[in-house]
mmCIF file of C-alpha atoms in Angstrom:
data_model
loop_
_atom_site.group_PDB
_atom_site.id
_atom_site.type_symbol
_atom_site.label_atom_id
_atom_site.label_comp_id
_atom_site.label_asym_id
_atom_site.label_seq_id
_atom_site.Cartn_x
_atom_site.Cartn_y
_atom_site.Cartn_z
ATOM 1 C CA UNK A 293 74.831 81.527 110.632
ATOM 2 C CA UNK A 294 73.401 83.856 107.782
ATOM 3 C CA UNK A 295 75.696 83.339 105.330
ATOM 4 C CA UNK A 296 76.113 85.947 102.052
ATOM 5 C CA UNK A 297 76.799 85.129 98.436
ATOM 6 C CA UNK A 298 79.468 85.516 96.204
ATOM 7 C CA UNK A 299 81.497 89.472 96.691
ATOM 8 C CA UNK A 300 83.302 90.792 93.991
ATOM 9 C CA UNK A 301 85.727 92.954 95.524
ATOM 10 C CA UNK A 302 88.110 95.694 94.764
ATOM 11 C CA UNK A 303 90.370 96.962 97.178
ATOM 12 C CA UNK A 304 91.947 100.652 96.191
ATOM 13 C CA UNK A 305 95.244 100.654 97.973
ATOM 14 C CA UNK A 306 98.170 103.132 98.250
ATOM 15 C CA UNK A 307 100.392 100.467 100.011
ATOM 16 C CA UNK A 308 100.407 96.547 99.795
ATOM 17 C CA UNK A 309 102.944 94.100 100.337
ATOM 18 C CA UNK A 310 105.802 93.568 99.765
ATOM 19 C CA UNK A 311 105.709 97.484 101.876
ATOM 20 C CA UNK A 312 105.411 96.762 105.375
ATOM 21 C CA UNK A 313 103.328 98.145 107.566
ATOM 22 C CA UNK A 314 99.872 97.829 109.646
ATOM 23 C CA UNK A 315 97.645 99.008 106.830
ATOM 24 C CA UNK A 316 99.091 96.643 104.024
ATOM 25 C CA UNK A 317 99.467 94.091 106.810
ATOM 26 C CA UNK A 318 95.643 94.626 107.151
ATOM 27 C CA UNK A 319 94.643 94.571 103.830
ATOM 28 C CA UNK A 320 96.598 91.757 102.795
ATOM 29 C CA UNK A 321 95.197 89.771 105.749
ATOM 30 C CA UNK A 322 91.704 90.384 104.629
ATOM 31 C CA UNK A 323 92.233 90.011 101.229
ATOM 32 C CA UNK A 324 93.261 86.376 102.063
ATOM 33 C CA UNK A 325 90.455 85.806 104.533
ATOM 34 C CA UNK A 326 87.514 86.691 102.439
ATOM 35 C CA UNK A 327 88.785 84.870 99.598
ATOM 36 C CA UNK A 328 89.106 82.021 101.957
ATOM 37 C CA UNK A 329 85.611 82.801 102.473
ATOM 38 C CA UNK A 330 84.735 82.130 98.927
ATOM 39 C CA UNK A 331 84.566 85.657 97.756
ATOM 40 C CA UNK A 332 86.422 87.618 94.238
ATOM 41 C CA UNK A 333 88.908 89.998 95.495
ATOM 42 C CA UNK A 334 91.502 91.982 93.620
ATOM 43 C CA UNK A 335 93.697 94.905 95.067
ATOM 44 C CA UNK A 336 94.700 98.042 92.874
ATOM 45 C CA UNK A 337 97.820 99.820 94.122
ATOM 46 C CA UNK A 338 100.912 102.170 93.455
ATOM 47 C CA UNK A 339 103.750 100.735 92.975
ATOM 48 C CA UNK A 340 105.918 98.765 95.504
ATOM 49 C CA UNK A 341 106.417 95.877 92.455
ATOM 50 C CA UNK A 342 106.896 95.750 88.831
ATOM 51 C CA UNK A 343 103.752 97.225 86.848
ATOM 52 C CA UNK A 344 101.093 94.778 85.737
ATOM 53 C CA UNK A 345 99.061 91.838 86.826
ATOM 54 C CA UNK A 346 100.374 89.606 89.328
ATOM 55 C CA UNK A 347 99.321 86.936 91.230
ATOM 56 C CA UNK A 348 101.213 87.524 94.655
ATOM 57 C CA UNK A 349 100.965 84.944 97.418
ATOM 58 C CA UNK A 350 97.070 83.888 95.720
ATOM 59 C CA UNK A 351 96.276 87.271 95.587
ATOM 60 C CA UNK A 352 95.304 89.059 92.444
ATOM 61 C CA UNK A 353 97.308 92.733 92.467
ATOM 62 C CA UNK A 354 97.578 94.881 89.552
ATOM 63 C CA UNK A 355 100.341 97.383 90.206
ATOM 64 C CA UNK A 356 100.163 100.601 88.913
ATOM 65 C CA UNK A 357 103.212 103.173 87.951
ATOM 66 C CA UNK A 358 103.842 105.363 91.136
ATOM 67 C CA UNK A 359 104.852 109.122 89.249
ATOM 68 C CA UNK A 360 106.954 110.455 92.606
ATOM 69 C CA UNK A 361 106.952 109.716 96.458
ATOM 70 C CA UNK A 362 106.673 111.785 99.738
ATOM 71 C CA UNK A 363 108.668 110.110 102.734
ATOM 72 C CA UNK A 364 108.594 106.341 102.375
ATOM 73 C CA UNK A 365 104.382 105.534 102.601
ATOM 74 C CA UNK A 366 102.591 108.321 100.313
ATOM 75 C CA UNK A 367 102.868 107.794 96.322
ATOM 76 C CA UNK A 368 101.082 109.453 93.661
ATOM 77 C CA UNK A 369 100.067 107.354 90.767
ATOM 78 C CA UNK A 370 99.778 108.858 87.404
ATOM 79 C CA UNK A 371 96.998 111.176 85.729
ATOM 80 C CA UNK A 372 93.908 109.246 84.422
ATOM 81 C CA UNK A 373 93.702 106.600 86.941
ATOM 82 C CA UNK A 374 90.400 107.373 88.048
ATOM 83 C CA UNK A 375 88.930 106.799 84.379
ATOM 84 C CA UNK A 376 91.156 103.581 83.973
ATOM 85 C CA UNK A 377 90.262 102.327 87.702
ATOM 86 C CA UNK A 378 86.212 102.975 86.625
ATOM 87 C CA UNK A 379 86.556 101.023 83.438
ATOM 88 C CA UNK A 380 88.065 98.115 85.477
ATOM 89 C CA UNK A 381 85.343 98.441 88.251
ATOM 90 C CA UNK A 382 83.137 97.673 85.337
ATOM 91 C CA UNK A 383 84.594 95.207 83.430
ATOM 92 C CA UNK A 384 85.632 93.391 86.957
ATOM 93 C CA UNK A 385 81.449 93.382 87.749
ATOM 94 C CA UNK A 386 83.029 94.819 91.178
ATOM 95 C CA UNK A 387 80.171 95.084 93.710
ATOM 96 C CA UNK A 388 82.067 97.014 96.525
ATOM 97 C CA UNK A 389 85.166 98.837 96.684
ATOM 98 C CA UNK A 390 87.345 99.002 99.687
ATOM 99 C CA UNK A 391 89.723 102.097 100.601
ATOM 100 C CA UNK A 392 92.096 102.256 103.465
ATOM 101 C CA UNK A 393 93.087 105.511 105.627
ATOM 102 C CA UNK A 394 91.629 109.098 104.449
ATOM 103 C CA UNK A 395 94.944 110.791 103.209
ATOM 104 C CA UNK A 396 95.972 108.214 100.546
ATOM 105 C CA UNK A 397 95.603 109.596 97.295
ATOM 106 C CA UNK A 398 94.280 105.666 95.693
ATOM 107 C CA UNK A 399 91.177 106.442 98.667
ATOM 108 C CA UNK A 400 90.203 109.588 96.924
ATOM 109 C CA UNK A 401 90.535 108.406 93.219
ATOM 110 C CA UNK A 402 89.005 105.231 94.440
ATOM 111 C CA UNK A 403 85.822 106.630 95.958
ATOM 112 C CA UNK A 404 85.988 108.978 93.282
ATOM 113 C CA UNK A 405 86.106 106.273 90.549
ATOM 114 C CA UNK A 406 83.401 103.965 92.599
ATOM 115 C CA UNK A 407 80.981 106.827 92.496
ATOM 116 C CA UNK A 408 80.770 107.170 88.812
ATOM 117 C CA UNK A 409 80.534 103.809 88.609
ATOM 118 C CA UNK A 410 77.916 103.363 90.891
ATOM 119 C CA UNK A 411 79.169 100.946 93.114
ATOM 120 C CA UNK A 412 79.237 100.781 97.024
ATOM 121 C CA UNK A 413 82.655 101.921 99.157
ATOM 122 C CA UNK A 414 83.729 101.105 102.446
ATOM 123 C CA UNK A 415 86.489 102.951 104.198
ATOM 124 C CA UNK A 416 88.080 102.314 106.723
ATOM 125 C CA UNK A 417 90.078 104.673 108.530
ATOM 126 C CA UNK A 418 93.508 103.148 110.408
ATOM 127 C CA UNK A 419 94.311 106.949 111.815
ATOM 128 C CA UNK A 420 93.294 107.764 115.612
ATOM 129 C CA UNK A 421 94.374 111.332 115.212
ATOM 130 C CA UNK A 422 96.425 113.539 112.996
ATOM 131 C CA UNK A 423 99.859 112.377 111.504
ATOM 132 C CA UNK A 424 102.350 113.630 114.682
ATOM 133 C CA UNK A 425 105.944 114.707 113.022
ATOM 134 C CA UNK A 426 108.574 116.838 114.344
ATOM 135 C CA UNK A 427 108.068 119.053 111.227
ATOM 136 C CA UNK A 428 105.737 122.127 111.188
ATOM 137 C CA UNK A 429 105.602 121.807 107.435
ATOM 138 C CA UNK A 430 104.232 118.637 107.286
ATOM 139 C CA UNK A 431 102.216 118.975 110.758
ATOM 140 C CA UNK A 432 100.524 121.675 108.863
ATOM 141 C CA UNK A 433 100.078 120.380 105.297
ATOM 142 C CA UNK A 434 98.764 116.844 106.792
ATOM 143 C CA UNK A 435 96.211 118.686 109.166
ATOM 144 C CA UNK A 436 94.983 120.624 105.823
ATOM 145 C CA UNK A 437 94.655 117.435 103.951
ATOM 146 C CA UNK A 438 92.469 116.046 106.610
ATOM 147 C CA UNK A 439 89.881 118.518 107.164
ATOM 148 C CA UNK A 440 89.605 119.028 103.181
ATOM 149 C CA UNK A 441 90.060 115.414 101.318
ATOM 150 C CA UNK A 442 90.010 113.615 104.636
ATOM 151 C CA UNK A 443 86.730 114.679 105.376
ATOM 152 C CA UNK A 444 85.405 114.976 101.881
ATOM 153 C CA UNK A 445 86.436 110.934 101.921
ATOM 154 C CA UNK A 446 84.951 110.021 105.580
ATOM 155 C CA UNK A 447 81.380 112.231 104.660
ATOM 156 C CA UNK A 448 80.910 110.537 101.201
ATOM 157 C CA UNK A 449 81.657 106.641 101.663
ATOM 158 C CA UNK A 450 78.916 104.676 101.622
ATOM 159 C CA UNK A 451 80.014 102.880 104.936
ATOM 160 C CA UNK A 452 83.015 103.662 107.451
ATOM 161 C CA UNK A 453 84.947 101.473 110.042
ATOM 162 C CA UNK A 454 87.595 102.075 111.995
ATOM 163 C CA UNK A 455 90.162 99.709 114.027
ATOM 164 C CA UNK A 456 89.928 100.682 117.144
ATOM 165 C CA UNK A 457 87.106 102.618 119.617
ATOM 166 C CA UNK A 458 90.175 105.697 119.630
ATOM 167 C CA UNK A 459 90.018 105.882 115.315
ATOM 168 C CA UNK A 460 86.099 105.522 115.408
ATOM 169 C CA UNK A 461 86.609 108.642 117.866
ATOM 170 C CA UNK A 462 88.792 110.984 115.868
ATOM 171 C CA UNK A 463 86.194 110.210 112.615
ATOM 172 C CA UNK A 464 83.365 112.006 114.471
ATOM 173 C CA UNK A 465 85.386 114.803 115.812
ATOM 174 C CA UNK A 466 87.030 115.133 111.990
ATOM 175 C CA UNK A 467 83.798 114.446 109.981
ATOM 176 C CA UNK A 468 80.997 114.377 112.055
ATOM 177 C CA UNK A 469 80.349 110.764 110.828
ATOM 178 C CA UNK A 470 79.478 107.880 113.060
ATOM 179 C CA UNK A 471 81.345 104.605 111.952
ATOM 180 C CA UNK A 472 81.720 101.234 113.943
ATOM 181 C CA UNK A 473 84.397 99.356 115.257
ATOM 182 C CA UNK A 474 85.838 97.093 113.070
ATOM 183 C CA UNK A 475 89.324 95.795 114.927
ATOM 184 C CA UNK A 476 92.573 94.337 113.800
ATOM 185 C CA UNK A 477 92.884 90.949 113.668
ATOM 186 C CA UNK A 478 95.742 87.928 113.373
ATOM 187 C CA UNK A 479 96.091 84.766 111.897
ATOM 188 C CA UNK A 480 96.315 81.761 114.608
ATOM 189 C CA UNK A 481 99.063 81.229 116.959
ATOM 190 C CA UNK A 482 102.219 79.516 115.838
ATOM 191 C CA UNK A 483 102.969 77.886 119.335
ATOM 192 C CA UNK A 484 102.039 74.678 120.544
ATOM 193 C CA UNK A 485 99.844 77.076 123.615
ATOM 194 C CA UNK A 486 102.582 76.511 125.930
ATOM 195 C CA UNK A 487 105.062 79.209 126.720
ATOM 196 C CA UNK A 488 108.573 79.479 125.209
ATOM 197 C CA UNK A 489 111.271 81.657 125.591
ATOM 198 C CA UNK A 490 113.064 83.546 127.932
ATOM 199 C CA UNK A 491 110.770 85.036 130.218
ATOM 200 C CA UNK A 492 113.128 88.119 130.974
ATOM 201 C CA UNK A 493 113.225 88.860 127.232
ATOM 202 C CA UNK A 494 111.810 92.315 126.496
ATOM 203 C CA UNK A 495 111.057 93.248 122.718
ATOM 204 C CA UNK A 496 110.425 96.346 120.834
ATOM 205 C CA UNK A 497 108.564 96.153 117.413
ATOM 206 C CA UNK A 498 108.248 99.360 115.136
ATOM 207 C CA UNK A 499 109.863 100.990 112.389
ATOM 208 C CA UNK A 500 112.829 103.300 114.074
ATOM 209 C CA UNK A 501 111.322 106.586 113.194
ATOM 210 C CA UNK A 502 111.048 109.827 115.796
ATOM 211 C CA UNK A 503 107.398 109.298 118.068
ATOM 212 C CA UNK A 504 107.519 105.140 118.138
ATOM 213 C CA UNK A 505 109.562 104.805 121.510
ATOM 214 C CA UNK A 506 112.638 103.115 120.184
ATOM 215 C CA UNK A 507 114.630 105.557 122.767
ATOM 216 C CA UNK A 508 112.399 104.985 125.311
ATOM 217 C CA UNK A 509 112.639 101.471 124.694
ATOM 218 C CA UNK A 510 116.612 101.751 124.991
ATOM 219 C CA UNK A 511 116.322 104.193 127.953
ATOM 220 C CA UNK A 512 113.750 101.104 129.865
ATOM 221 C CA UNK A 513 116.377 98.493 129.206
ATOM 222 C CA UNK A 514 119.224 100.349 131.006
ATOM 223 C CA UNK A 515 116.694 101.487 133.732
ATOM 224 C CA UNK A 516 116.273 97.343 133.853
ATOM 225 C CA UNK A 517 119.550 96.391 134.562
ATOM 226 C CA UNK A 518 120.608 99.397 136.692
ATOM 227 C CA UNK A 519 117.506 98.013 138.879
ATOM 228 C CA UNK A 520 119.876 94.136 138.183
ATOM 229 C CA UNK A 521 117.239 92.756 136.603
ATOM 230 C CA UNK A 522 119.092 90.756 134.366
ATOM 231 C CA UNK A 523 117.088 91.385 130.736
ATOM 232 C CA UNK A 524 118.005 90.325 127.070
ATOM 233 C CA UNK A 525 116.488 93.065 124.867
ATOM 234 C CA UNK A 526 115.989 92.792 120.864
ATOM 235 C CA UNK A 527 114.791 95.244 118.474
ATOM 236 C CA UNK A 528 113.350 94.786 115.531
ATOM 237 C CA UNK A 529 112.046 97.111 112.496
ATOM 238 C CA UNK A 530 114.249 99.872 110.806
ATOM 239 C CA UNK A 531 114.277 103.251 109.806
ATOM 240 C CA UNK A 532 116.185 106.772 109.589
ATOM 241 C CA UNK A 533 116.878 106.432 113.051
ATOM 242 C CA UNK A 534 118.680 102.899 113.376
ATOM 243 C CA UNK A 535 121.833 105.126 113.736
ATOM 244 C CA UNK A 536 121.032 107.249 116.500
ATOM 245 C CA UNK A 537 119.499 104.617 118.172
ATOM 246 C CA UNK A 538 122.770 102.247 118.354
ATOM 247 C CA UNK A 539 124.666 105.068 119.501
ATOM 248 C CA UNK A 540 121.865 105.288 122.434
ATOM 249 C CA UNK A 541 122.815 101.677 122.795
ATOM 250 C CA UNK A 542 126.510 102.224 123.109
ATOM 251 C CA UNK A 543 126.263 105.540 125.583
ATOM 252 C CA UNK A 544 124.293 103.185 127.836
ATOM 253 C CA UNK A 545 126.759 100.592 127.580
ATOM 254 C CA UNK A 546 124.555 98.158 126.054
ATOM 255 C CA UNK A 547 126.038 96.197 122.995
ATOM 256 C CA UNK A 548 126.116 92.933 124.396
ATOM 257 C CA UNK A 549 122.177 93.570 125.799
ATOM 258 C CA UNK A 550 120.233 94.928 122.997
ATOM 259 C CA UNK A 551 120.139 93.338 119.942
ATOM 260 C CA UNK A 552 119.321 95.205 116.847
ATOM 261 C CA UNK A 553 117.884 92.812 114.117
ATOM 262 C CA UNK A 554 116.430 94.870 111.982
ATOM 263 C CA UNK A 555 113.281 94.101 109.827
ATOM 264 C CA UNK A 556 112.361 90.688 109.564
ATOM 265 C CA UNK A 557 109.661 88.415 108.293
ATOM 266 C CA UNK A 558 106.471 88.215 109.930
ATOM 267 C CA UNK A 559 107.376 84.649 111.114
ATOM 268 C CA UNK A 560 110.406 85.948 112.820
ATOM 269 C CA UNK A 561 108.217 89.253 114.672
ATOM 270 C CA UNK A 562 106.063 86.034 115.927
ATOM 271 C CA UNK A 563 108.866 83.540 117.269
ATOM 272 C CA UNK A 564 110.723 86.265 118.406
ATOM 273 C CA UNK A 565 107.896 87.881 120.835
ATOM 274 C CA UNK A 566 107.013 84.296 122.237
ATOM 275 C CA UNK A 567 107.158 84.157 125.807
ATOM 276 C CA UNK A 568 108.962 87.475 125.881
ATOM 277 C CA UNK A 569 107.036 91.265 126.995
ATOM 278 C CA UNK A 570 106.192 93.703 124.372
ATOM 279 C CA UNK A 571 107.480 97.205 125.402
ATOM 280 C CA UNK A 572 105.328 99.591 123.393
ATOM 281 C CA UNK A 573 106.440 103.077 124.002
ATOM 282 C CA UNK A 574 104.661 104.809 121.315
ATOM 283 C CA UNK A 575 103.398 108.234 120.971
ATOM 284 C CA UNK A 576 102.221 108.066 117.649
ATOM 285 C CA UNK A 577 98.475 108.414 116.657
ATOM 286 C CA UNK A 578 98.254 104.569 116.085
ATOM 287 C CA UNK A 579 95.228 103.143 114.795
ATOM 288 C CA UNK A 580 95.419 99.419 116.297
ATOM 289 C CA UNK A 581 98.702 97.833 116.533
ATOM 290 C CA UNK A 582 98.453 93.765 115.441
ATOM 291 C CA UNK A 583 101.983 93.565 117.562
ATOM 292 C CA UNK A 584 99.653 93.787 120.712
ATOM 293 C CA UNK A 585 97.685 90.532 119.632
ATOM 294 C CA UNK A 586 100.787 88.748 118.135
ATOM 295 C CA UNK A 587 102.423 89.242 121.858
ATOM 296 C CA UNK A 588 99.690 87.522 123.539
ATOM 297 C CA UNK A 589 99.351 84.891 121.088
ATOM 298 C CA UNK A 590 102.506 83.720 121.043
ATOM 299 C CA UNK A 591 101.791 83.363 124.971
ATOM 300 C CA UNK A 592 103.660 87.183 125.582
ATOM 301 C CA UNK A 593 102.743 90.111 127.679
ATOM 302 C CA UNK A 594 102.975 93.824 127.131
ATOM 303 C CA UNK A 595 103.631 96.634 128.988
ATOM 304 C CA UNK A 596 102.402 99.993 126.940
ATOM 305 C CA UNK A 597 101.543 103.541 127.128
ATOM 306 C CA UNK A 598 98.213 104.036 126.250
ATOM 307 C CA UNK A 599 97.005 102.988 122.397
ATOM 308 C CA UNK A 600 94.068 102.058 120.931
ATOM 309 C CA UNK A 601 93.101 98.301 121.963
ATOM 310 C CA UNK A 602 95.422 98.099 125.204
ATOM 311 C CA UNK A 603 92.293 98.935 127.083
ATOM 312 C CA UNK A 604 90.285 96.074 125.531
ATOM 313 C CA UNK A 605 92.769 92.920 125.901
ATOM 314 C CA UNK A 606 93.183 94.250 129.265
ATOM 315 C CA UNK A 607 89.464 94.228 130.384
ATOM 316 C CA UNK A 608 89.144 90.720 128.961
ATOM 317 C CA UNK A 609 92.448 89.342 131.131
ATOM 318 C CA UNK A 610 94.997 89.493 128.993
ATOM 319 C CA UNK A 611 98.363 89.945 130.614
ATOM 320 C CA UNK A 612 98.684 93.969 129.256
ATOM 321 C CA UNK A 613 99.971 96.762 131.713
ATOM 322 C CA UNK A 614 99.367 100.337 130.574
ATOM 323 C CA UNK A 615 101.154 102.768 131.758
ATOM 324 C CA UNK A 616 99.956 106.481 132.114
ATOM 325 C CA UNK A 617 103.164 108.365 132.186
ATOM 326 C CA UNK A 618 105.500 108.990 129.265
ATOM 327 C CA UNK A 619 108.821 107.782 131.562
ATOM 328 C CA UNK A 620 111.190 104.963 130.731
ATOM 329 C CA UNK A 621 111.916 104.684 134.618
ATOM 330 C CA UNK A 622 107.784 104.131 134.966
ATOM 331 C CA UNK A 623 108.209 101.573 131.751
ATOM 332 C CA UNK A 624 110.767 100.096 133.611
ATOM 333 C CA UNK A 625 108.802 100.025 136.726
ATOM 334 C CA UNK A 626 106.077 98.009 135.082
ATOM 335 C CA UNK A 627 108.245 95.456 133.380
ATOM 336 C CA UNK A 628 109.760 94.668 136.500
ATOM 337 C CA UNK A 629 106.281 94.105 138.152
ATOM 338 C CA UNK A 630 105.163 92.334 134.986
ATOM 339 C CA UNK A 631 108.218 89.669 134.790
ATOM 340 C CA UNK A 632 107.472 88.852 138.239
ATOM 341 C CA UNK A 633 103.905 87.507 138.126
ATOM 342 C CA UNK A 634 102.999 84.156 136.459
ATOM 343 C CA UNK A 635 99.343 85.032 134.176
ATOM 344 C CA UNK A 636 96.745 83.511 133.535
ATOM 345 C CA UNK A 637 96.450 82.355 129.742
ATOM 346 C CA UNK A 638 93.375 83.419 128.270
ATOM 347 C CA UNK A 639 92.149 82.853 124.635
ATOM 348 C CA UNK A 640 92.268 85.289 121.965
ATOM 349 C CA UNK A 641 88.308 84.262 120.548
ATOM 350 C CA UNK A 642 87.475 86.499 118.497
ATOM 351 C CA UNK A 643 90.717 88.420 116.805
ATOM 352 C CA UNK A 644 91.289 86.360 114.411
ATOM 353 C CA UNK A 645 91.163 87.177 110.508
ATOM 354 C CA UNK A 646 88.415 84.634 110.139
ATOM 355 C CA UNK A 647 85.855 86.400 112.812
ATOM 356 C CA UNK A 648 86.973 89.407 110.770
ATOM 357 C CA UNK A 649 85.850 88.653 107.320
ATOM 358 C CA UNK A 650 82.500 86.892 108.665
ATOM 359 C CA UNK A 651 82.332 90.931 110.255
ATOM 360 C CA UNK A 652 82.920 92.197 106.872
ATOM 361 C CA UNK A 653 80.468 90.022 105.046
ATOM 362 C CA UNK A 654 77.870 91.342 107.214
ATOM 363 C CA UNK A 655 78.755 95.489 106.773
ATOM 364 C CA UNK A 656 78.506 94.798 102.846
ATOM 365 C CA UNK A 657 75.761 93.099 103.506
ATOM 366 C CA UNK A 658 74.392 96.668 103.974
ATOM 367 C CA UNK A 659 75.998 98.477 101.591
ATOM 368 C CA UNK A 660 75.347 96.315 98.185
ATOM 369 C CA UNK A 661 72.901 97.909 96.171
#
C-alpha cells in the first residue's frame, strides 16, 4: 500500500477530552491513530483543563483560556487567538490543519488562522442537520449561524468530510459543497468474540438531554415487561434531565428494573453493552453515533429509529433493526422480535480507527501543497 510521509498536524478544537462527547471522542481517537501511524499531531482547544501545554494520554494539547460558555459544548476563547494560533502554525511547520463541526468558534479562527498562514484545512462536519432544541431562541440563532459562518466554513476549506452519507447530505443542501464520506470508527473489541451478558439486557447510551430518547427508552422498558418479557434495563450518560427521567422511572414502577448509572468511562459504555441490545431512540440530528459500532462489537444488537449509519451495518448483516415510527410500543415491538432470534456474528472490517487514519492519510494526500 502507498504509504505517505511524515504529517505535521494541527487539530483546532472547541472540545477535547476530558469533555465527553462524539466529536472529542472522534478527535481524540484520530489523534492517537495517526500518531500511531507515525505522524506529528498536536490539538489546540478551549478550555476543559488547566491552561498550557500538556501531554494528555500521549497526546500533545495546549489548552487555551475559555472567556465565557453557552450551554455545556460552545466556548469562546479569548481575543487574538487567531494571530497567536498563526504564529504557532508556523513555528509548529504544521502542514494541515484539522477543524471539527461548522458552528465552533476554534473552526472559524482556525480556518481563519490556516489561511493566512497558508496551510491546507480539512473539516469535517459531525452535524446531519440543524441543532434541534425546544427553544425558538436558540432554534433561530443556530440556524443563522449556519447559513452565515457555517457556510462561510464548509465553502472555504480546502477539503470536507463528513461521518455519515446523512452529514455529507445536509453539507450540499447548506453549502452547495460536495464532501465524501469519511465514517466513525472504534478501537478493537474488548471481548474474547464470544457473547457475554444477559441477553435480555437492554441499554440506553446518551447524555439525558430533551430529543435523545431517554423517555422513550423508559416508556420501551415498561411496554417490555407489561408484554412479561422479563428485561434488566441500565442507563447510562447524564444531563439536566436525570431528574425527570427517574421520576419517569418511578411513575412506571420501575426502580428495581432500570438502573441509572450515570456517566461512566468508556471501558464501562463497552462491558456494559456486551451481549445486551442498544435501544437508540434519538431524534436528534446525529452525525454518526460510535455507540452503534461499540454494540456490535462487543457482540450486541440494536434496535433504532433511523440515524445516520443504521442503514449501513444493517446492509452488511449486522444484527440492527430500524424502526420507522417514533413509538415506544413499536420500540418495544422490535426488541421483543430482536431478543428472540439468535444472529449471525459478522466482522466489523473496516471501522476501526486504524482503516480510518490510513483514509485520512490519503485525503491529505490531496490537500498538501
Amino acid at each position: 500500500m502507498h504509504k505517505i510521509g511524515e504529517v505535521r498536524f494541527a487539530f483546532a478544537v472547541n472540545n477535547f477530552p476530558p469533555r465527553v462527547g462524539g466529536v472529542e471522542t472522534h478527535v481524540h481517537s484520530l489523534v492517537v491513530a495517526l500518531q500511531s501511524a507515525g505522524h506529528t499531531a498536536v490539538v489546540i482547544t478551549v478550555g476543559g483543563g488547566p491552561v498550557g501545554t500538556h501531554i494528555e494520554e500521549g497526546v500533545r494539547v495546549i489548552r487555551l483560556p475559555e472567556r465565557f460558555r453557552v450551554g455545556d459544548v460552545l466556548g469562546f476563547p479569548p481575543l487574538g487567538t487567531t494571530r497567536r494560533l498563526r504564529r504557532l502554525l508556523a513555528e509548529e511547520r504544521v502542514d494541515v490543519v484539522s477543524v471539527h463541526t461548522r458552528f465552533f468558534p476554534m473552526t472559524w479562527i482556525g480556518l481563519r488562522a490556516a489561511s493566512r498562514a497558508s496551510v491546507p484545512v480539512v473539516h469535517t462536519e459531525h452535524g446531519s442537520g440543524h441543532v434541534v432544541s425546544s427553544s425558538p431562541v436558540i432554534t433561530l440563532a443556530s440556524r443563522l449561524v449556519d447559513r452565515t459562518i457555517g457556510r462561510f466554513v464548509l465553502r472555504r476549506a480546502d477539503e470536507v468530510v463528513g461521518v455519515s452519507e446523512s452529514v455529507v447530505g445536509f453539507v450540499q443542501r447548506l453549502s452547495g459543497r460536495r464532501a465524501r464520506v469519511f465514517y466513525n470508527a472504534i478501537e478493537p473489541a474488548s471481548t474474547d468474540g464470544r457473547r457475554h451478558g444477559d441477553k435480555s439486557h437492554v441499554v440506553f447510551v446518551g447524555r439525558l438531554v430533551p430529543g435523545k430518547g431517554a423517555e422513550d427508552f423508559v416508556d420501551t422498558v415498561a411496554a417490555l415487561r407489561r408484554r412479561g418479557i422479563d428485561v434488566a434495563a441500565t442507563m447510562l450518560g447524564d444531563g439536566p434531565e436525570r431528574a425527570s427521567i427517574r421520576s419517569r422511572i418511578d411513575r412506571h414502577g420501575l426502580a428495581e428494573v432500570v438502573e441509572m448509572r450515570g456517566r461512566v468511562p468508556a471501558s464501562a459504555v463497552r462491558s456494559t453493552l456486551a451481549g445486551a441490545v442498544l435501544v437508540n431512540p434519538t431524534v436528534l440530528a446525529e452525525g454518526f453515533q460510535t455507540t452503534l459500532l461499540e454494540a456490535l462489537a462487543e457482540r450486541g444488537s440494536i434496535v433504532t429509529y433511523e440515524v445516520p449509519g443504521a442503514g449501513v451495518l444493517r446492509e452488511q448483516g449486522h444484527p440492527v433493526v430500524i424502526v420507522q415510527q417514533h413509538d415506544p410500543e413499536a420500540l418495544a415491538s422490535a426488541v421483543s422480535a430482536m431478543l428472540a432470534q439468535e444472529w449471525p456474528v459478522t466482522a466489523l472490517d473496516g471501522w476501526y480507527w486504524k482503516d480510518r487514519a490510513e483514509e485520512y492519510e490519503r485525503i491529505v494526500e490531496g490537500v498538501k501543497r
